[in-house]
Structure formats: structure tokens, C-alpha cells
PDB file of C-alpha atoms in Angstrom:
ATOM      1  CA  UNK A   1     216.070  95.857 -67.806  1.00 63.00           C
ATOM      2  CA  UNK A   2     212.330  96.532 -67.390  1.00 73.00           C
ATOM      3  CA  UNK A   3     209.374  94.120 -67.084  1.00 84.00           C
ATOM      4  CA  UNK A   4     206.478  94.735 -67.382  1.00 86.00           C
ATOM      5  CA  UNK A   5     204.113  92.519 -65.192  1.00 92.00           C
ATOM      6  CA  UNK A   6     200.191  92.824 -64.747  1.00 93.00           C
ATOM      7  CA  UNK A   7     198.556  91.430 -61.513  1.00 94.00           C
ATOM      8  CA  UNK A   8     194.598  90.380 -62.080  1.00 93.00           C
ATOM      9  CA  UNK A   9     193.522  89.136 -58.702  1.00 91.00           C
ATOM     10  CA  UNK A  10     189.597  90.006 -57.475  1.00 88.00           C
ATOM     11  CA  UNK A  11     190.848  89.773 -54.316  1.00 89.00           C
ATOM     12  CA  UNK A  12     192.591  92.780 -52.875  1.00 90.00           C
ATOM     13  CA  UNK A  13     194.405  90.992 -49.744  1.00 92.00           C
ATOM     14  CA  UNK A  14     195.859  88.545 -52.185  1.00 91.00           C
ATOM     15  CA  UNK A  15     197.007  91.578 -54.642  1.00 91.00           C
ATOM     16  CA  UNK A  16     198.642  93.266 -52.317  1.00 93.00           C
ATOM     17  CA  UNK A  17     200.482  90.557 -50.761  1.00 94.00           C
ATOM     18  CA  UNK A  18     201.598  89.809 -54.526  1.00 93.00           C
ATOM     19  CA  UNK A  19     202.411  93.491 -54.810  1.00 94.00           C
ATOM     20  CA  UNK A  20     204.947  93.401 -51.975  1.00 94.00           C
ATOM     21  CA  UNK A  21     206.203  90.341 -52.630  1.00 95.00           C
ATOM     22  CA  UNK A  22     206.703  91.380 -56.267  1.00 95.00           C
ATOM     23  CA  UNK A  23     208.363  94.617 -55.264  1.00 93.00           C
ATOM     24  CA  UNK A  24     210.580  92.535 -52.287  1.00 94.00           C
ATOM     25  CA  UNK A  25     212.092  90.823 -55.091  1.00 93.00           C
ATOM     26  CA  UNK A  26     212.518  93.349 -57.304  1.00 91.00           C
ATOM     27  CA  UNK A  27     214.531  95.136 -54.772  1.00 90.00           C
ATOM     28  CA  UNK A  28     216.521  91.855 -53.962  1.00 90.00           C
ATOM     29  CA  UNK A  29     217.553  91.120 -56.696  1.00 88.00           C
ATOM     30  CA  UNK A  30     217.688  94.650 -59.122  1.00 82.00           C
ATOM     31  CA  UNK A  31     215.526  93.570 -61.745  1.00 81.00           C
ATOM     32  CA  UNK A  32     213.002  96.651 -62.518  1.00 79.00           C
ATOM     33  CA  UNK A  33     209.057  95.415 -62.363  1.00 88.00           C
ATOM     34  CA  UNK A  34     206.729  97.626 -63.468  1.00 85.00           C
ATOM     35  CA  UNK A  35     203.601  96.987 -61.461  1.00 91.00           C
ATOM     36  CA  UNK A  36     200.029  96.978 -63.312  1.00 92.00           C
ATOM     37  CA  UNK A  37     196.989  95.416 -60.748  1.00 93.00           C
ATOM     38  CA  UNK A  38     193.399  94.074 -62.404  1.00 94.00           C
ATOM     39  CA  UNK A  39     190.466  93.583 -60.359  1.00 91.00           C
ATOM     40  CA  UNK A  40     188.844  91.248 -62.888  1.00 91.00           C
ATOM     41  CA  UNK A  41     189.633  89.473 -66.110  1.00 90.00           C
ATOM     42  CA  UNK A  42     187.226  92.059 -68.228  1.00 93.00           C
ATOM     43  CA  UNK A  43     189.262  94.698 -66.935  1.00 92.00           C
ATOM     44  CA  UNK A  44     192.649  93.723 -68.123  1.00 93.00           C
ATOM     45  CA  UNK A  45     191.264  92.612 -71.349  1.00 92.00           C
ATOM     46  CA  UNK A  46     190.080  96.027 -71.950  1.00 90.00           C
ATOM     47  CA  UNK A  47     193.606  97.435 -71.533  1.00 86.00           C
ATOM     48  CA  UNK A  48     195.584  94.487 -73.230  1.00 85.00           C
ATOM     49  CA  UNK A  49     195.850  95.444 -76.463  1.00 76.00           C
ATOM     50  CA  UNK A  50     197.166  98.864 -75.166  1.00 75.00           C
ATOM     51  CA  UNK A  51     199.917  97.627 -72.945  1.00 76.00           C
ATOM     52  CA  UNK A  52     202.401  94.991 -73.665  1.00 78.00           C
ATOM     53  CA  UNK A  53     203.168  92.973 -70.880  1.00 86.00           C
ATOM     54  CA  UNK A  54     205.728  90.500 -70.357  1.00 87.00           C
ATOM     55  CA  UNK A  55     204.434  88.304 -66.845  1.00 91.00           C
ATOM     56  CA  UNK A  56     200.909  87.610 -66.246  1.00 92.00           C
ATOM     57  CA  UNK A  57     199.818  86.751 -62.664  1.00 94.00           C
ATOM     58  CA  UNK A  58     196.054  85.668 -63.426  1.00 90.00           C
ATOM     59  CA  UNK A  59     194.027  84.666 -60.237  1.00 89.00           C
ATOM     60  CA  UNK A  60     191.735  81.308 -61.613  1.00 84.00           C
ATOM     61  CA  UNK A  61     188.485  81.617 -58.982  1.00 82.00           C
ATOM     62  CA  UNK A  62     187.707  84.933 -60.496  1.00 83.00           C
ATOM     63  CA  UNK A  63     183.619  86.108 -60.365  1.00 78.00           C
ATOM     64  CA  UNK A  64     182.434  86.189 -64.316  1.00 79.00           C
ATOM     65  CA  UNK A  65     185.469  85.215 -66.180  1.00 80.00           C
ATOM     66  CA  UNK A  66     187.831  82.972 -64.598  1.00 80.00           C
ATOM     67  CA  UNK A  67     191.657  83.144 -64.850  1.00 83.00           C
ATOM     68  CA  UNK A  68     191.564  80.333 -67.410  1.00 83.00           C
ATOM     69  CA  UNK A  69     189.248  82.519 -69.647  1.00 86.00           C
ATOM     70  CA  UNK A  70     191.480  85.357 -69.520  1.00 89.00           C
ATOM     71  CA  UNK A  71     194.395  83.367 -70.595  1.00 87.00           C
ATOM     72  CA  UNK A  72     192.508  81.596 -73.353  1.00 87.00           C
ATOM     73  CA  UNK A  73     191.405  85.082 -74.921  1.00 90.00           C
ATOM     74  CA  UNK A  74     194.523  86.547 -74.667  1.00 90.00           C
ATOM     75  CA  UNK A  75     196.579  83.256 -75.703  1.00 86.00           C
ATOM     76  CA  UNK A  76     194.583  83.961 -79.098  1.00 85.00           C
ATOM     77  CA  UNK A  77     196.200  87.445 -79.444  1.00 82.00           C
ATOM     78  CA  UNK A  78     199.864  86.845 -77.505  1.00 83.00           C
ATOM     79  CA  UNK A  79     201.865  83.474 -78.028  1.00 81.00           C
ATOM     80  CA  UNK A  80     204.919  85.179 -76.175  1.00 80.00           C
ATOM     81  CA  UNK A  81     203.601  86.412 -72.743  1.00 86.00           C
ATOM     82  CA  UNK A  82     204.333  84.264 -69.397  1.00 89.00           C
ATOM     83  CA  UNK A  83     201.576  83.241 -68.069  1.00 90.00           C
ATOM     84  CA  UNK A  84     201.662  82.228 -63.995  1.00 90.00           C
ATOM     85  CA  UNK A  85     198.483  80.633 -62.354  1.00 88.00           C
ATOM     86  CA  UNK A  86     197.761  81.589 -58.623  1.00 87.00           C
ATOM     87  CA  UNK A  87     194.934  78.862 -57.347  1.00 83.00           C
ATOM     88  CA  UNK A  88     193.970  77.685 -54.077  1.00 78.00           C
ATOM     89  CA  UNK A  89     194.023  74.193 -55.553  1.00 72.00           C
ATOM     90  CA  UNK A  90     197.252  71.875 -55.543  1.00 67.00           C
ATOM     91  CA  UNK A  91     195.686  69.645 -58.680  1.00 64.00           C
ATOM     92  CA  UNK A  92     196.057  72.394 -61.610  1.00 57.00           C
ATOM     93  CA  UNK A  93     198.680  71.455 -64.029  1.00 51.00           C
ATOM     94  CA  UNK A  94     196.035  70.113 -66.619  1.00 53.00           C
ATOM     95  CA  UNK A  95     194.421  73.126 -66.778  1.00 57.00           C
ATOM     96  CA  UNK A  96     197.630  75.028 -66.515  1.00 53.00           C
ATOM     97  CA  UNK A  97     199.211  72.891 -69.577  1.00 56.00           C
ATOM     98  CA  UNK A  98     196.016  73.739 -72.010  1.00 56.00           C
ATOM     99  CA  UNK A  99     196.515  77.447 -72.138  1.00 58.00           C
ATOM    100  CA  UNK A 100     200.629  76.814 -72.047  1.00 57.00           C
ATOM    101  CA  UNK A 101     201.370  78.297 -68.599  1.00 62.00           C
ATOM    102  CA  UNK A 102     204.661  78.799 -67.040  1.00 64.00           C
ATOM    103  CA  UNK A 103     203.984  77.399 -63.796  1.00 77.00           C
ATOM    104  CA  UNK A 104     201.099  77.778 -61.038  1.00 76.00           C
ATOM    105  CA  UNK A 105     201.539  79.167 -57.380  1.00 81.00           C
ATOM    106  CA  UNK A 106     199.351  77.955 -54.653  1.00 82.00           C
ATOM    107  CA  UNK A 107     197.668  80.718 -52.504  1.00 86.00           C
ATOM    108  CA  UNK A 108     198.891  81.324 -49.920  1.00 88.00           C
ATOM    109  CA  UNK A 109     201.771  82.285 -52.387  1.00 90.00           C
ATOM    110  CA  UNK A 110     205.198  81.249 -50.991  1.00 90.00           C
ATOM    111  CA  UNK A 111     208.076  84.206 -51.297  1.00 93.00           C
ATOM    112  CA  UNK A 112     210.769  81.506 -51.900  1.00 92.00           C
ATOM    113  CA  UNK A 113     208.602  79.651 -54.381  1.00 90.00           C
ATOM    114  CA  UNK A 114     207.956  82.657 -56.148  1.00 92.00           C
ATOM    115  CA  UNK A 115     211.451  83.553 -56.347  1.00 93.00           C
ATOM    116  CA  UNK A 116     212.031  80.621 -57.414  1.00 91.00           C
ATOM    117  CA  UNK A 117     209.592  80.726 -60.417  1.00 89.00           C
ATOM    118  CA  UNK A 118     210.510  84.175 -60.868  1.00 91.00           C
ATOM    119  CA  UNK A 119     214.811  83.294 -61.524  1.00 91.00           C
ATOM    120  CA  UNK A 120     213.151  80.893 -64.512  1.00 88.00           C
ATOM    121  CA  UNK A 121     210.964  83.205 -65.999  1.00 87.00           C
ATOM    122  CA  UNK A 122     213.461  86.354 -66.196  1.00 88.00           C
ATOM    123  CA  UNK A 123     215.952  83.460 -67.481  1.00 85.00           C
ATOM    124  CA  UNK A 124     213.642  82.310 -70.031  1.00 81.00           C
ATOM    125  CA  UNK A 125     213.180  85.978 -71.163  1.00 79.00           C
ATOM    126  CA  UNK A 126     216.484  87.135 -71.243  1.00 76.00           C
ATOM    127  CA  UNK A 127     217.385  83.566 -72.862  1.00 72.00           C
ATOM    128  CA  UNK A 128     214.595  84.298 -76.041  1.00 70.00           C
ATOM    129  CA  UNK A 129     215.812  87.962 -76.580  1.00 64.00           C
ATOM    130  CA  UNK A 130     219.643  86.526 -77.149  1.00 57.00           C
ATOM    131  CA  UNK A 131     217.991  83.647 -78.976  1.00 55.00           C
ATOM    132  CA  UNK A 132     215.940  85.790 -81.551  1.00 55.00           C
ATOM    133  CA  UNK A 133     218.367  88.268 -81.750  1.00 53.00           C
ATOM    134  CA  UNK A 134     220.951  85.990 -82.682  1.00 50.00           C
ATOM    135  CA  UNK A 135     218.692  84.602 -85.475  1.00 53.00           C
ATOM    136  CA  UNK A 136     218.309  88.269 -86.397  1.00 55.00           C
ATOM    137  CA  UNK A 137     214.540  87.842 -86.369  1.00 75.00           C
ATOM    138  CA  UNK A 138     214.120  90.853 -83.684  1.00 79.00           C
ATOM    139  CA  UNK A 139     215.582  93.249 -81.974  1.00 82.00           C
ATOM    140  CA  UNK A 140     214.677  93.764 -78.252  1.00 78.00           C
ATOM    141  CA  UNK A 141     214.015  97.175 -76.679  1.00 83.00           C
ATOM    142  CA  UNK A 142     214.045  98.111 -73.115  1.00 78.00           C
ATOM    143  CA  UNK A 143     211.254 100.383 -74.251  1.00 78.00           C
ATOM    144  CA  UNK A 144     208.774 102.866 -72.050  1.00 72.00           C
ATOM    145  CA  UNK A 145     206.389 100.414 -72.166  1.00 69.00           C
ATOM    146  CA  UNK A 146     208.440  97.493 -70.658  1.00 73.00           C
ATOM    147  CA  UNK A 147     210.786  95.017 -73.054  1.00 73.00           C
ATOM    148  CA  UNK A 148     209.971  94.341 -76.250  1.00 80.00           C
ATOM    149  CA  UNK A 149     210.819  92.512 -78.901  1.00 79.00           C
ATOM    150  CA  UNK A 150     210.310  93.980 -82.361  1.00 86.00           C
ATOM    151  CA  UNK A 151     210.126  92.713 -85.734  1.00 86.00           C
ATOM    152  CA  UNK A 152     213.042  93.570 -87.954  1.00 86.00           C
ATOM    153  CA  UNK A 153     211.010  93.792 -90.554  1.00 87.00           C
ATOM    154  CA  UNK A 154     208.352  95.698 -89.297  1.00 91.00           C
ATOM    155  CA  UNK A 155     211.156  98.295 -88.720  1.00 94.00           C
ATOM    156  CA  UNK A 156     211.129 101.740 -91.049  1.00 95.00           C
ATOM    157  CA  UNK A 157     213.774 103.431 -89.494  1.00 95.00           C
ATOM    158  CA  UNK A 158     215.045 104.772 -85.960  1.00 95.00           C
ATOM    159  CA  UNK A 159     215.471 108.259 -84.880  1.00 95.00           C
ATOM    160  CA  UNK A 160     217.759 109.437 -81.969  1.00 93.00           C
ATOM    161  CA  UNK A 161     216.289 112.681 -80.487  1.00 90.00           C
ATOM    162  CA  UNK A 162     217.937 113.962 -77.587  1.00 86.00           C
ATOM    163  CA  UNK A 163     218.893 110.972 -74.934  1.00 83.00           C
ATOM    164  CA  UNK A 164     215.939 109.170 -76.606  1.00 90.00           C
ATOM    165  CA  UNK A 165     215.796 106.060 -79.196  1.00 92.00           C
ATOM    166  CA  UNK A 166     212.492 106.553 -81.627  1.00 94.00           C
ATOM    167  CA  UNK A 167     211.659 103.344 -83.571  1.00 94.00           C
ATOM    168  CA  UNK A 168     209.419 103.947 -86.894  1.00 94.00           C
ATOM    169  CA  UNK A 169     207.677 100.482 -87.281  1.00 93.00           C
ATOM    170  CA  UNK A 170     204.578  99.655 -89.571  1.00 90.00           C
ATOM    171  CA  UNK A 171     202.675  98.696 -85.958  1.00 85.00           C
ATOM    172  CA  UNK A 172     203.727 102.316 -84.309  1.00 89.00           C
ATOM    173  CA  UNK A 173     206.403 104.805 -82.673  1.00 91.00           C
ATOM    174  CA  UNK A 174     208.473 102.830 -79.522  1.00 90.00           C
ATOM    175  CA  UNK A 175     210.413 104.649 -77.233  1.00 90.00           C
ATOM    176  CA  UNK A 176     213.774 103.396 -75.544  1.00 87.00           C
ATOM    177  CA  UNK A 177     216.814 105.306 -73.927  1.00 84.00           C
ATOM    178  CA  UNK A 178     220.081 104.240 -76.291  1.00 82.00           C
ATOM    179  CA  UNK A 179     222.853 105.424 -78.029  1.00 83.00           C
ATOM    180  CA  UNK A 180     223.044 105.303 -81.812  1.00 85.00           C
ATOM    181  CA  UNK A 181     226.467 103.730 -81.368  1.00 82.00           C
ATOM    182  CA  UNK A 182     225.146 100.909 -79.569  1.00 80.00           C
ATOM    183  CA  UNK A 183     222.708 100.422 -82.197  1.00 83.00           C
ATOM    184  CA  UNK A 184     224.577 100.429 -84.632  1.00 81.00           C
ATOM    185  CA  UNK A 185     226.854  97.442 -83.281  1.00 77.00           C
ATOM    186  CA  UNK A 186     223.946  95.325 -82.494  1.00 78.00           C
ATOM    187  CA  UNK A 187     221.964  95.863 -85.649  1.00 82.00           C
ATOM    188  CA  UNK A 188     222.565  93.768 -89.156  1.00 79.00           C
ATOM    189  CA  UNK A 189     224.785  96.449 -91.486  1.00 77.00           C
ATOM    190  CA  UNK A 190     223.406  94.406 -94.114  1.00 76.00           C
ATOM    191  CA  UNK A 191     219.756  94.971 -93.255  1.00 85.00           C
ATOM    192  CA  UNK A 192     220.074  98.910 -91.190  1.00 89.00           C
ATOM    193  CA  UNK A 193     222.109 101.749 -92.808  1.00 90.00           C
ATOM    194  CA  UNK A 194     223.059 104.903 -90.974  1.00 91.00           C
ATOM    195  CA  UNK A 195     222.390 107.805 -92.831  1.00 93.00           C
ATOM    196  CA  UNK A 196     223.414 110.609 -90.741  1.00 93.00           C
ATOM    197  CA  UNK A 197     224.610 110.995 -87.162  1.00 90.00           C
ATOM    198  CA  UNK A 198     221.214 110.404 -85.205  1.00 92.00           C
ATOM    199  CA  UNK A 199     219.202 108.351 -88.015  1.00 94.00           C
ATOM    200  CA  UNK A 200     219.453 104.677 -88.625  1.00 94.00           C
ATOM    201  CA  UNK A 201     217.296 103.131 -91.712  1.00 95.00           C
ATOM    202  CA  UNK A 202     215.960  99.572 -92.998  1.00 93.00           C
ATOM    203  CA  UNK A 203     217.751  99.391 -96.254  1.00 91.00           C
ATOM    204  CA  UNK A 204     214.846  97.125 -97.296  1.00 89.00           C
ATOM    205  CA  UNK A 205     212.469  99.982 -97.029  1.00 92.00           C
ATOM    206  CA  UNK A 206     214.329 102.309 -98.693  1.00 91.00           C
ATOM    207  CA  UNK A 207     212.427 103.578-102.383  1.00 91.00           C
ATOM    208  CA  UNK A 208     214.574 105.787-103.245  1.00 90.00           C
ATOM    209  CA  UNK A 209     217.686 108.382-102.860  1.00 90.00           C
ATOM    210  CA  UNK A 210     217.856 111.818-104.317  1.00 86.00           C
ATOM    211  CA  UNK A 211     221.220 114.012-103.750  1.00 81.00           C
ATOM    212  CA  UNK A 212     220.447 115.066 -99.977  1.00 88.00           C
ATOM    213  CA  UNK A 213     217.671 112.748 -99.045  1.00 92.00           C
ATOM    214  CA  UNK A 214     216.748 109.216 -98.642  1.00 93.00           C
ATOM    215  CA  UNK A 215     212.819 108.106 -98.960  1.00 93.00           C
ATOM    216  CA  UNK A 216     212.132 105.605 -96.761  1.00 93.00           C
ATOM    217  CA  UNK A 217     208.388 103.865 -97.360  1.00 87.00           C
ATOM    218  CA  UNK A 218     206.663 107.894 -97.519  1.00 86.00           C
ATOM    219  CA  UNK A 219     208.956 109.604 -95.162  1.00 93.00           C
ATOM    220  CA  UNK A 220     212.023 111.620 -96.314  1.00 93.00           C
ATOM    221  CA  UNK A 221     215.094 111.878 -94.509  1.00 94.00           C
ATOM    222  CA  UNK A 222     218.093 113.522 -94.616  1.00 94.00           C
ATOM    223  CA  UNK A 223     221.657 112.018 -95.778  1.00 92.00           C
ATOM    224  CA  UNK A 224     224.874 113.537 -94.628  1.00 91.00           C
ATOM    225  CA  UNK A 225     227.439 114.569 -96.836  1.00 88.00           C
ATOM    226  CA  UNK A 226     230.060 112.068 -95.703  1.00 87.00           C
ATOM    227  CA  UNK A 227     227.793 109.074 -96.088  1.00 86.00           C
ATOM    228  CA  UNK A 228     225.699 110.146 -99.373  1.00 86.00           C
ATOM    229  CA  UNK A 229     227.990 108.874-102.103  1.00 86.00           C
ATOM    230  CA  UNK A 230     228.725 105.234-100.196  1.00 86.00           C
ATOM    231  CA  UNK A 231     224.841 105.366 -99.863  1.00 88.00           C
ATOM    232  CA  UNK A 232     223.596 105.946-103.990  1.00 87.00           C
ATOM    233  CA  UNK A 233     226.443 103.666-105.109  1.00 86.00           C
ATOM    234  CA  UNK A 234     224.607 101.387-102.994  1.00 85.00           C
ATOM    235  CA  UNK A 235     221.004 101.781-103.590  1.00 85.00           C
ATOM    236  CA  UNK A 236     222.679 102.120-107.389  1.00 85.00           C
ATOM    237  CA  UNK A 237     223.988  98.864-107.609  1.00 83.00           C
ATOM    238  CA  UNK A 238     220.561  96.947-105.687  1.00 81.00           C
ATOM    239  CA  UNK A 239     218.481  98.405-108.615  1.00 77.00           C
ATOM    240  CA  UNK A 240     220.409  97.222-111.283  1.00 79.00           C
ATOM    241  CA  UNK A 241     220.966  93.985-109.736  1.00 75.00           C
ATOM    242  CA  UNK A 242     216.937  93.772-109.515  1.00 73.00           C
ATOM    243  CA  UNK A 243     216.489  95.074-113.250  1.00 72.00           C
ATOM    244  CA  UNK A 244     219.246  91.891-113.884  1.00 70.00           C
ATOM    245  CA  UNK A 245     217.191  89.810-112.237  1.00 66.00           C
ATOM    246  CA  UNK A 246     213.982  90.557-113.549  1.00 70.00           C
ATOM    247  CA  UNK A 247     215.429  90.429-117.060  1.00 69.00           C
ATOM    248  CA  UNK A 248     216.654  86.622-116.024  1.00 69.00           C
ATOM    249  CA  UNK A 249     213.299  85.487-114.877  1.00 67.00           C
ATOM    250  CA  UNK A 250     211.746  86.584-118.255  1.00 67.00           C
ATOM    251  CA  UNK A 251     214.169  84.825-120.420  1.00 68.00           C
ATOM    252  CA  UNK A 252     213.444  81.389-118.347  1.00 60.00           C
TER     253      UNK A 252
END
């Protein structure tokens, strides 16, 4: 798996020792980080919205806007992220607690304590994504842009093209390297249909199904023959059980 972690440290001899002790675990243990250093808080503020992270290393003594800034503004916009302090003061769980931190690390930062902290927080990770996928709430992707967990509702439908995994959502296009089949065995049959060999859709955002084709929110897709009669008899059956319904709730 891939994680995505950003570094925001004003101090370059700090970042770099981060950066190779970041990378020294990575290689110690094969877990893939994918590195992303700040020189201020403005800085990875700006690029935030644009790349979802999941391990923040925020430097507090930071010129302008401190670390505790940056993790109050971003707290507002991100509930999920792990956020880890590094401080040159021992006394900072208080401050730590307010903006619900992981843990702090005390410069000079400690290779064993940060592997330490670092086993929890992949644990805690990899702990949520069985969790929420268990509850059927998400789905998480081992995307290009680092592990992510999406909404299974915000899901239109998922396109394989080539060796890659396209995901259709109402908040944009993620990419991932899967196999259909693999999907398919993770994914709720009674929420995702497959249509045709390389196409998987959210049977809750399906509006309609002609003959060949299956409109999914304002994108048309095509059925196979094999699964296009299994497919009406079931979109067939959902509309009269709504018309049934609707029928009920004006007689009461």
C-alpha cells in the first residue's frame, strides 16, 4: 500500500533528517511513503485541497503560521488525516489534544520513537479501511494519489481501461491499479452491478436501461449481451416496486 505523507518543517536540517528517517523506515519495513516537503504552513495550505494526504508531520515554531494553525485550518476541512507534532518542547500534549493529534515527537526526532509512532499510525489506518469497509460505508483505493477512502455513495460507476481501475464519483475521476475481479468480490452485489467485462456500476445511480445500454446519472454505457436480460428484469422489478410504494404512501 501507498501513503501519502506531507512534511512542513521551515527548517531544512530538520526536513531532511525527517526525510531520511522517513525513507529508512520505509525501506525497513516495505511500506511505500510518498514523500511531499513544505517550507511553511501557507504553502501546504495552498496545495491541500489538491492532494490528499494521509500523515501530516507539521513543525509547531513555524515563522507566520505556526504548526497549530495549520492543523486547526485544515482540521476544519479533513477529520480523517493523522496529524504528528514535531516540537522542541517536552510539555505539548494540551495543545496536541485540541486539534486531535496522533502523537508529538520531540526534536531531535528519535528513529526508534518514530518507528514506534509510525507501527500505530499505519495500524490505525489499515485498522479504519477494514473497519469502514466492513460497514460498507467506503471502499478504499490504493489510488495515484496515495490511499483513499471513497464514499460508496459518491460512486457513479468504475471503468477498467487497460491495467488501470477508473472510479466515476460525483467529487472526480480516481485512479488505482486493480482487477475487475477483485472488485467485484469486495464490492456490495446489492449496491454495484457489472454490466460488461471491464465496467462496474452503482445500481443506485442507475436511471434507466434501454436494449444495449444502461444510463447511469448522464453517462451511457454499454451492457453485454450475456448480462442484459438479468439486468432489465432487474431495474424492471425496482420500478414497479417504487410505483407500489408510492401508490401505498398515498393511500395512508
Amino acid at each position: 500500500m501507498t501513503y501519502r505523507i506531507a512534511l512542513c518543517e521551515d527548517e531544512e536540517f530538520y526536513r531532511k533528517e525527517l526525510e531520511q528517517m522517513l525513507n529508512r523506515y520505509s525501506k525497513d519495513n516495505q511500506d511505500c511513503f510518498e514523500l511531499y516537503s513544505f517550507h511553511s504552513g501557507e504553502e501546504l495550505l495552498d496545495r491541500y485541497s489538491e492532494v490528499y494526504f494521509n500523515i501530516l508531520f507539521l513543525d509547531v515554531e513555524m515563522e507566520e503560521l505556526s504548526g497549530i494553525g495549520v492543523a486547526e485550518k485544515i482540521r476544519e476541512q479533513d477529520e480523517n488525516v493523522v496529524i504528528i507534532f514535531v516540537t522542541a518542547y517536552e510539555d505539548f500534549a494540551l495543545e496536541a489534544f485540541r486539534v486531535s493529534a496522533f502523537q508529538y515527537l520531540v526534536k531531535p526526532v528519535n528513529y526508534e520513537k518514530l518507528s514506534l509512532i509510525l507501527n500505530r499510525v499505519l495500524n490505525q489506518i489499515r485498522v479504519n479501511t477494514i473497519h469502514n469497509e466492513l460497514t460498507e460505508q467506503f471502499i478504499s483505493v490504493d489510488s495515484t494519489d496515495g490511499i483513499i477512502q471513497l464514499n460508496i455513495d459518491d460512486i457513479k460507476y468504475i471503468e477498467k481501461i487497460k491495467n488501470r481501475i477508473d472510479y466515476y464519483t460525483t467529487q472526480g475521476i480516481f485512479q488505482s491499479y486493480d482487477t475487475v475481479k477483485s472488485l467485484v468480490k469486495r464490492l456490495n452485489p446489492v449496491d454495484f452491478v457489472q454490466i460488461n467485462q471491464g465496467e462496474i456500476v452503482n445500481w443506485k445511480k442507475v436511471k434507466d436501461i434501454s436494449d444495449s445500454t444502461i444510463l447511469v446519472d448522464d453517462v451511457e454505457l454499454q451492457i453485454s449481451r450475456k448480462n442484459k436480460k438479468k439486468l432489465k428484469e432487474r431495474y424492471d422489478r425496482d420500478v414497479m416496486k417504487m410505483m407500489a410504494k408510492r401508490l401505498m404512501d398515498k393511500m395512508d
